[in-house]
Short mmCIF file of C-alpha atoms in Angstrom, two decimals:
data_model
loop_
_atom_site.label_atom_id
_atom_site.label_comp_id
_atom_site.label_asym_id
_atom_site.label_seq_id
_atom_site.Cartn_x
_atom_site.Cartn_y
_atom_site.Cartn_z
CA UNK D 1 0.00 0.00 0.00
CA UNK D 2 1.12 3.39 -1.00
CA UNK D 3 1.62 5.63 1.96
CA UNK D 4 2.62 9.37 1.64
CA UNK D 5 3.61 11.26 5.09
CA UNK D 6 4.05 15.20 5.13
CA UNK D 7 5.72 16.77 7.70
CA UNK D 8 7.54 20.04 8.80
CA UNK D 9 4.38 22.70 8.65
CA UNK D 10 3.87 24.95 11.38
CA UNK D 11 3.43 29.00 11.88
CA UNK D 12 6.53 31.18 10.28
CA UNK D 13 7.13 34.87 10.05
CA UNK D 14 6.84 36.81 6.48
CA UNK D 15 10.23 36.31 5.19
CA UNK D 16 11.11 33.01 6.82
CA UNK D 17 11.92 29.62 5.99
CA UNK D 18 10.02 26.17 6.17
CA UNK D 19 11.47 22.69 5.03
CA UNK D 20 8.73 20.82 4.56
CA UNK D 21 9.00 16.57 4.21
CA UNK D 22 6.95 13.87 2.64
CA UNK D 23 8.23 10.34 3.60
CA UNK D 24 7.02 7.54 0.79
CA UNK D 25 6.69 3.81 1.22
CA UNK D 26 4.82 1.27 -0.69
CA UNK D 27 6.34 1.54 -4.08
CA UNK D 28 9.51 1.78 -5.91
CA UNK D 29 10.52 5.22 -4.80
CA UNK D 30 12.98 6.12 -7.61
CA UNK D 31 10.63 5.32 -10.47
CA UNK D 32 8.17 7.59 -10.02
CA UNK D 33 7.59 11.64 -10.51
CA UNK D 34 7.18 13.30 -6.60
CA UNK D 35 4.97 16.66 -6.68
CA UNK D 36 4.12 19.46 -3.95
CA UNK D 37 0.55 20.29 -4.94
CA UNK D 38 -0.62 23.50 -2.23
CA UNK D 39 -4.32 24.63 -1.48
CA UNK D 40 -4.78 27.73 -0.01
CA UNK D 41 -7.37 28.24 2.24
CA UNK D 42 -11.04 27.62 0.84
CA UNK D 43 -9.24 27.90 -2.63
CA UNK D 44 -8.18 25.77 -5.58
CA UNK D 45 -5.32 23.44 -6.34
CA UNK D 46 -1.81 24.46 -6.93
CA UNK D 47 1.18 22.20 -8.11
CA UNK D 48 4.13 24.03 -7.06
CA UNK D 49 7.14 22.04 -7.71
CA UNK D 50 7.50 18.62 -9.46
CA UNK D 51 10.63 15.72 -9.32
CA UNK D 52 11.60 13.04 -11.71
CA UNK D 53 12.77 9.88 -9.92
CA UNK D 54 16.24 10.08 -10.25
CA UNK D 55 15.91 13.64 -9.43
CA UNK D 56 17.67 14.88 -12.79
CA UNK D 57 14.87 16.75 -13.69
CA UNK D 58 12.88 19.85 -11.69
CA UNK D 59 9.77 21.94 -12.54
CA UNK D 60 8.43 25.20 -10.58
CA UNK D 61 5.40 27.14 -10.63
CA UNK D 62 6.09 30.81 -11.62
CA UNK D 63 4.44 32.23 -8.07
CA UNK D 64 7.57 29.52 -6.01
CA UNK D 65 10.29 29.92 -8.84
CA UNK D 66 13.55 30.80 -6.97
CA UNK D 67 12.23 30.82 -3.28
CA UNK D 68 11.20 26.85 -3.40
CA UNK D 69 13.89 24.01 -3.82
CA UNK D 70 12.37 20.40 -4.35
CA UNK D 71 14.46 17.53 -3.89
CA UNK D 72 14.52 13.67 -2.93
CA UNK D 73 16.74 11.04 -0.74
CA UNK D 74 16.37 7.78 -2.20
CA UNK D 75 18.48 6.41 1.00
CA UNK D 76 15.48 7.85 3.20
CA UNK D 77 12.70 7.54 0.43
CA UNK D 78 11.68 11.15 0.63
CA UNK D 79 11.14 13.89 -0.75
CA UNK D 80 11.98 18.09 0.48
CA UNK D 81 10.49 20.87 0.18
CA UNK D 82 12.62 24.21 0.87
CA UNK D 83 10.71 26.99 1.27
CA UNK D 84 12.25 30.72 1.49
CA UNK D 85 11.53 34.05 1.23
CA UNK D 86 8.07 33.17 2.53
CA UNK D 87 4.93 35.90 2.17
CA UNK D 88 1.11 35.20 3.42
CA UNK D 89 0.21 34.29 -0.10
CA UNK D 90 2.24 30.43 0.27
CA UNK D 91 0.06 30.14 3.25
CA UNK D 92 -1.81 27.02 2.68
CA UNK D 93 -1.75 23.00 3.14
CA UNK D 94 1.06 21.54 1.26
CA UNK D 95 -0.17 18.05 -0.23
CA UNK D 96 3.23 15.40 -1.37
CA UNK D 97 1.96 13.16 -4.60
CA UNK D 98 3.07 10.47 -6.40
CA UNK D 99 2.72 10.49 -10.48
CA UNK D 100 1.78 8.21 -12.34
CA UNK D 101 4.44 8.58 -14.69
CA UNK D 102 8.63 9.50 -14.17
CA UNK D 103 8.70 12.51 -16.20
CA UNK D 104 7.95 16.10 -16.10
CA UNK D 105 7.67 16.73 -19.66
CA UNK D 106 5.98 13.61 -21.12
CA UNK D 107 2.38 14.97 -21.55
CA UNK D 108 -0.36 12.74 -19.64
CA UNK D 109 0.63 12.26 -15.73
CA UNK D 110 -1.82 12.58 -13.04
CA UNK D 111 -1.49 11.94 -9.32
CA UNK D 112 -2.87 8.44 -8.36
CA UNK D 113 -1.77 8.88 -4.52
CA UNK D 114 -1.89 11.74 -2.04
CA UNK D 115 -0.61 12.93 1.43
CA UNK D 116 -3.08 14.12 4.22
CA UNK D 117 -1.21 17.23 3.76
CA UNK D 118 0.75 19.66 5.97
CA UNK D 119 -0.56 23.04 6.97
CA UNK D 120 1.84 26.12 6.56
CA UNK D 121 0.96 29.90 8.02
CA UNK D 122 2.93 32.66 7.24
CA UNK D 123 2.02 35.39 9.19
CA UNK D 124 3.41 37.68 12.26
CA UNK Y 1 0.56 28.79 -18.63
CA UNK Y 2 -2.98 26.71 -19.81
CA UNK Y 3 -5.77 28.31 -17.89
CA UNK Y 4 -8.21 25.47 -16.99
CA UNK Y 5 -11.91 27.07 -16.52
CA UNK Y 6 -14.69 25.24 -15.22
CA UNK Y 7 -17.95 25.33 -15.01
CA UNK Y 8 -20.55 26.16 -12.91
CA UNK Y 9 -18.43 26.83 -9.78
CA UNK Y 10 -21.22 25.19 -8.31
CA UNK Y 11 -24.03 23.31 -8.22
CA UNK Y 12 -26.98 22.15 -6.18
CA UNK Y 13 -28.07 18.67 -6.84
CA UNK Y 14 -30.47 15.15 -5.87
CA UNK Y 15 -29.52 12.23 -4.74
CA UNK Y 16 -30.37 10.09 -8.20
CA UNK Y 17 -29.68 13.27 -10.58
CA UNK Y 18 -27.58 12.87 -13.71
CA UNK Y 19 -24.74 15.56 -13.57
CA UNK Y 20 -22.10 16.66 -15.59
CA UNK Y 21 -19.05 19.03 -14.75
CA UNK Y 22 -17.64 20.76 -17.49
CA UNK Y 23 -13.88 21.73 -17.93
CA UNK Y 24 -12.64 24.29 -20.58
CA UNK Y 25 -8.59 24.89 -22.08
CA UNK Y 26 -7.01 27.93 -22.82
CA UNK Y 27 -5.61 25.26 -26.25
CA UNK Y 28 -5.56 22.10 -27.11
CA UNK Y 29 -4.42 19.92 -24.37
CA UNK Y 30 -5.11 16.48 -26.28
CA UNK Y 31 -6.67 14.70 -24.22
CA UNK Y 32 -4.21 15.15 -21.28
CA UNK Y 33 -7.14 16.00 -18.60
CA UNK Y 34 -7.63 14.42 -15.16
CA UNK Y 35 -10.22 14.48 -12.59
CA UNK Y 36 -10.20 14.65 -8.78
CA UNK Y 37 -12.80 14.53 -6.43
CA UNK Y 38 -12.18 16.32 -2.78
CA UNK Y 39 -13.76 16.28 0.26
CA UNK Y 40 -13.61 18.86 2.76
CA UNK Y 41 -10.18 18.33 4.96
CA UNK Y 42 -9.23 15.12 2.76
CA UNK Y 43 -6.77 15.22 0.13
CA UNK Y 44 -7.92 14.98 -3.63
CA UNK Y 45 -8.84 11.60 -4.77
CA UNK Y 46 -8.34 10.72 -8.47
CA UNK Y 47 -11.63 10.03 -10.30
CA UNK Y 48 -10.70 9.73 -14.17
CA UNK Y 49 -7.24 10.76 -15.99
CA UNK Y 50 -6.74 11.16 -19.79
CA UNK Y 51 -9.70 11.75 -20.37
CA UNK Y 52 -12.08 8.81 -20.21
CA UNK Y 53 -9.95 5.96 -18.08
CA UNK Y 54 -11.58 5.60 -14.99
CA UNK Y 55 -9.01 4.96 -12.29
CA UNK Y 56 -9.01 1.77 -10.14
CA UNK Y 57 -11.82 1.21 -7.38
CA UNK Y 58 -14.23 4.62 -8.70
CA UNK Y 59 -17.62 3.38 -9.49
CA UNK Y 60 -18.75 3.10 -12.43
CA UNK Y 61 -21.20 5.95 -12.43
CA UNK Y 62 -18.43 8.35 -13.16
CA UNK Y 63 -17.25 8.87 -16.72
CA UNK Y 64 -14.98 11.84 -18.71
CA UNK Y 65 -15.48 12.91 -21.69
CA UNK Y 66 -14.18 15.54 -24.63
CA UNK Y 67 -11.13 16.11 -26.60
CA UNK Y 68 -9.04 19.44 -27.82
CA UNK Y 69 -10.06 22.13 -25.37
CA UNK Y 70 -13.67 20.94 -23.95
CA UNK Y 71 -14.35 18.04 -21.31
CA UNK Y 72 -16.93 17.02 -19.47
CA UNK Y 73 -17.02 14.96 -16.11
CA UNK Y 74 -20.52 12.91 -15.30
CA UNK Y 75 -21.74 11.31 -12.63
CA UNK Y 76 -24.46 9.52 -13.95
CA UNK Y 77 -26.66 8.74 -10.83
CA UNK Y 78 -25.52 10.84 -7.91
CA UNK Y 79 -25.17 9.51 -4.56
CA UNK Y 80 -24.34 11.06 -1.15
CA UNK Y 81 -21.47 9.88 -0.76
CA UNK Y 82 -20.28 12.17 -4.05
CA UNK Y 83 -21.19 15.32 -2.70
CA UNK Y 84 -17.84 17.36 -2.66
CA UNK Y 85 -15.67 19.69 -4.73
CA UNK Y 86 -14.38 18.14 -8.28
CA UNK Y 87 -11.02 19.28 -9.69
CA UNK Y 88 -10.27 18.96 -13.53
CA UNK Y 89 -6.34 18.96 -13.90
CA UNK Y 90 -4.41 19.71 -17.34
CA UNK Y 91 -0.95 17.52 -18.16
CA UNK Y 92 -0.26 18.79 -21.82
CA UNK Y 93 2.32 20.86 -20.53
CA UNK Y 94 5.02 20.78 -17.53
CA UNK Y 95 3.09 23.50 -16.09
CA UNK Y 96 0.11 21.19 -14.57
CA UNK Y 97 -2.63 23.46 -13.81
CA UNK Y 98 -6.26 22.62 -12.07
CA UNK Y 99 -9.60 24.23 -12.73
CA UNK Y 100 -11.33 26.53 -10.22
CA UNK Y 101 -13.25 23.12 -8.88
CA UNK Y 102 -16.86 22.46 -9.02
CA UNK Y 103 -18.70 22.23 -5.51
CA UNK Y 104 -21.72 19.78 -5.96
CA UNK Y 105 -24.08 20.13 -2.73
CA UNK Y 106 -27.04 18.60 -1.68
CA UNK Y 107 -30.40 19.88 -2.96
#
C-alpha cells in the first residue's frame, strides 16, 4: 500500500523559511515523478514544484520559482520541500503526490496517490 | 501557462440526478485532462485521468469525456457519498494546472 507522510508545517514569520517533508513507502521510490501540490485556504489546487525519480529533472510554478527548492533522498525515500523568502500568499496545506508517470515533460501524468497534507501559516 | 476554466463553480443537486461538470482549455491539451474529487479536509482523490480511463476502485457511475479544449465529467446517478468539490487537472504541458473546482451540494 502506497503511503505518503508530510511533515515540517507549522506557523513562520513573512520572510522566513520552512522545510517541509513527505516520507514515501509502498512503491519503488525512484521510479516515479514526486509533486508538492498546495491549497490555499477555501481555494483551488496548486502544483508548485514537481521531481523526476532520479531527481535529474525539476519543474516550478512561476508564483515559487527561486524561493522553493524540491528535492529527494532515495536512502530515506523522501522527498523536500525548501521553502524561502516566505509571504502570506504560500500560506496554505502543502499536499506530497506520487505520479503516475517519471517525467515532467511527457504529456499525460496525473497523481494516483496523495498525502493528508501539511498546513503552513505565514504570518506575524 | 494553460488556464483550466470550469464550469458552474457550483451546483446544487439530488440524490439520483444525472450531472455533468464541465472543464474548458485555454488550447488544445489532447486529451491530457484528469479528474479529482475532494472532500472537505481530505486530500484529492483521483476520479478519471486522460480523459475517459476511470481509475481503479471509482464506481462506475463516473465517466470523462471531450477532446481538444472541452471536457466534461458525469456522474451519472448521484449519490451522497459524491457530494464534494471536483477538480479537472491539465498535463499537456510541464506546467500542470487545475480548474477553479466544481462544488456539488445537496439539494
Amino acid at each position: 500500500e502506497v503511503q505518503l507522510l508530510e511533515s515540517g508545517g507549522g506557523l513562520v514569520q513573512p520572510g522566513g523559511s520552512l522545510r517541509l517533508s513527505c516520507a514515501a513507502s509502498g512503491f519503488m521510490f525512484s521510479s516515479y515523478v514526486m509533486s508538492w501540490v498546495r491549497q490555499a485556504p477555501g481555494k483551488g489546487l496548486e502544483c508548485v514544484s514537481s521531481i523526476t525519480g532520479n531527481g535529474g529533472n525539476t519543474h516550478y510554478a512561476d508564483s515559487v520559482k527561486g524561493r522553493f527548492t524540491i528535492s529527494r533522498d532515495h536512502s530515506r525515500n523522501t522527498v523536500t520541500l525548501q521553502m524561502n523568502s516566505l509571504t502570506a500568499e504560500d500560506t496554505a496545506v502543502y499536499f506530497c503526490a506520487k505520479g503516475i508517470l517519471n517525467s515532467v515533460i511527457v504529456a499525460g501524468n496525473y497523481f494516483d496517490d496523495w498525502g493528508q497534507g501539511t498546513l503552513v501559516t505565514v504570518s506575524s | 501557462d494553460i488556464q483550466m476554466t470550469q464550469s458552474p463553480s457550483s451546483l446544487a443537486a439530488s440524490v439520483g440526478d444525472r450531472v455533468s461538470i464541465t472543464c474548458r482549455a485555454s488550447q488544445s491539451i489532447s486529451g491530457y485532462l484528469n479528474w479529482y474529487q475532494q472532500k472537505p479536509g481530505k486530500a484529492p482523490r483521483l476520479l478519471i485521468y486522460i480523459t475517459s480511463s476511470l481509475q481503479s476502485g471509482v464506481p462506475s457511475r463516473f465517466s470523462g469525456s471531450g477532446s481538444g479544449t472541452d471536457f466534461t465529467l458525469t456522474i451519472s446517478s448521484l449519490q451522497p457519498e459524491d457530494f464534494a468539490t471536483y477538480y479537472c487537472q491539465q498535463t499537456y504541458t510541464s506546467s500542470w494546472t487545475f480548474g477553479q473546482g466544481t462544488k456539488v451540494e445537496i439539494k
